Amino acid sequence: MGLAACFGGPVFNTLIGIGIGFTAQSERSGFHKTQASFDEKGILCMCFLLISLVSSLICFPLMHFRATREYGIYLLSLYGLFFVTSILNEVHVFHIPGTDET
């Protein structure tokens, strides 16, 4: 159940959050098309989420579905790396290749 929550929670939040926002925007504007911008922050979040979920998908069966202390430290380290990377990106220390800053 916990493993399903690791995957289902972010997917549910993304689908409901984006779905409700886009529905409200289309109702408010009267158009049935909504422009969505995908910037560096979105790419960064999706990359770290993908790394976390794929590593969970691979590691949990290998660990016989037991969350070890080492894996918890790995996830906390991954979160710390995401946090630092997000801050550095926000203060424009680096630029993610393939994105346009307009």
Short mmCIF file of C-alpha atoms in Angstrom, two decimals:
data_model
loop_
_atom_site.label_atom_id
_atom_site.label_comp_id
_atom_site.label_asym_id
_atom_site.label_seq_id
_atom_site.Cartn_x
_atom_site.Cartn_y
_atom_site.Cartn_z
CA MET A 1 0.00 0.00 0.00
CA GLY A 2 2.84 2.39 0.79
CA LEU A 3 4.54 1.66 -2.53
CA ALA A 4 1.29 2.32 -4.37
CA ALA A 5 0.95 5.60 -2.48
CA CYS A 6 4.46 6.62 -3.60
CA PHE A 7 3.36 6.39 -7.21
CA GLY A 8 -0.34 7.19 -6.92
CA GLY A 9 -0.01 10.28 -4.74
CA PRO A 10 2.09 12.40 -7.13
CA VAL A 11 0.10 11.22 -10.15
CA PHE A 12 -3.21 11.98 -8.44
CA ASN A 13 -2.04 15.42 -7.27
CA THR A 14 -0.71 16.28 -10.72
CA LEU A 15 -3.81 15.16 -12.59
CA ILE A 16 -6.29 16.72 -10.17
CA GLY A 17 -4.26 19.92 -9.69
CA ILE A 18 -3.74 20.51 -13.38
CA GLY A 19 -7.24 19.30 -14.28
CA ILE A 20 -9.04 21.59 -11.85
CA GLY A 21 -6.84 24.56 -12.78
CA PHE A 22 -7.30 24.09 -16.52
CA THR A 23 -11.03 23.49 -16.14
CA ALA A 24 -11.46 26.66 -14.09
CA GLN A 25 -9.37 28.64 -16.58
CA SER A 26 -11.34 27.40 -19.59
CA GLU A 27 -14.66 28.13 -17.87
CA ARG A 28 -13.52 31.59 -16.86
CA SER A 29 -12.12 32.55 -20.26
CA GLY A 30 -14.81 30.88 -22.38
CA PHE A 31 -12.18 29.15 -24.50
CA HIS A 32 -11.72 25.42 -24.51
CA LYS A 33 -8.00 25.70 -25.17
CA THR A 34 -5.52 26.78 -22.53
CA GLN A 35 -1.90 27.70 -23.07
CA ALA A 36 0.45 25.90 -20.72
CA SER A 37 4.05 26.98 -20.31
CA PHE A 38 6.67 24.49 -19.29
CA ASP A 39 9.70 26.24 -17.86
CA GLU A 40 12.92 25.19 -16.17
CA LYS A 41 11.27 24.64 -12.80
CA GLY A 42 8.80 22.18 -14.28
CA ILE A 43 11.55 20.25 -16.04
CA LEU A 44 13.63 20.16 -12.87
CA CYS A 45 10.71 18.92 -10.77
CA MET A 46 9.76 16.27 -13.31
CA CYS A 47 13.36 15.00 -13.57
CA PHE A 48 13.77 14.61 -9.82
CA LEU A 49 10.32 13.05 -9.47
CA LEU A 50 11.16 10.59 -12.26
CA ILE A 51 14.49 9.69 -10.63
CA SER A 52 12.80 9.14 -7.27
CA LEU A 53 9.93 7.03 -8.62
CA VAL A 54 12.07 4.91 -10.95
CA SER A 55 14.60 4.23 -8.22
CA SER A 56 11.75 3.22 -5.90
CA LEU A 57 10.29 0.99 -8.59
CA ILE A 58 13.65 -0.75 -9.05
CA CYS A 59 14.93 -0.83 -5.46
CA PHE A 60 11.85 -1.92 -3.52
CA PRO A 61 11.49 -5.32 -5.23
CA LEU A 62 15.24 -5.85 -4.84
CA MET A 63 14.95 -5.07 -1.10
CA HIS A 64 11.95 -7.45 -0.73
CA PHE A 65 9.62 -4.45 -0.23
CA ARG A 66 11.34 -3.30 2.94
CA ALA A 67 12.41 0.30 3.32
CA THR A 68 15.91 0.26 4.72
CA ARG A 69 17.68 3.06 6.52
CA GLU A 70 20.12 3.40 3.62
CA TYR A 71 17.32 3.89 1.13
CA GLY A 72 15.77 6.52 3.38
CA ILE A 73 19.10 8.34 3.52
CA TYR A 74 19.29 8.09 -0.28
CA LEU A 75 15.82 9.65 -0.65
CA LEU A 76 16.62 12.43 1.81
CA SER A 77 19.87 13.09 -0.06
CA LEU A 78 17.96 13.19 -3.33
CA TYR A 79 15.55 15.69 -1.82
CA GLY A 80 18.45 17.80 -0.54
CA LEU A 81 20.03 17.75 -4.00
CA PHE A 82 16.70 18.78 -5.52
CA PHE A 83 16.38 21.60 -3.01
CA VAL A 84 19.89 22.94 -3.67
CA THR A 85 19.47 22.56 -7.45
CA SER A 86 16.16 24.42 -7.35
CA ILE A 87 17.68 27.29 -5.39
CA LEU A 88 20.68 27.51 -7.73
CA ASN A 89 18.37 27.48 -10.72
CA GLU A 90 16.17 30.19 -9.19
CA VAL A 91 19.11 32.54 -8.60
CA HIS A 92 20.33 31.84 -12.16
CA VAL A 93 23.59 30.11 -11.26
CA PHE A 94 22.98 27.60 -14.07
CA HIS A 95 20.66 27.13 -17.03
CA ILE A 96 18.99 23.85 -17.98
CA PRO A 97 19.90 23.04 -21.60
CA GLY A 98 17.02 22.92 -24.03
CA THR A 99 14.91 25.55 -22.29
CA ASP A 100 14.34 29.07 -23.51
CA GLU A 101 14.51 32.01 -21.10
CA THR A 102 12.09 34.42 -22.73
#
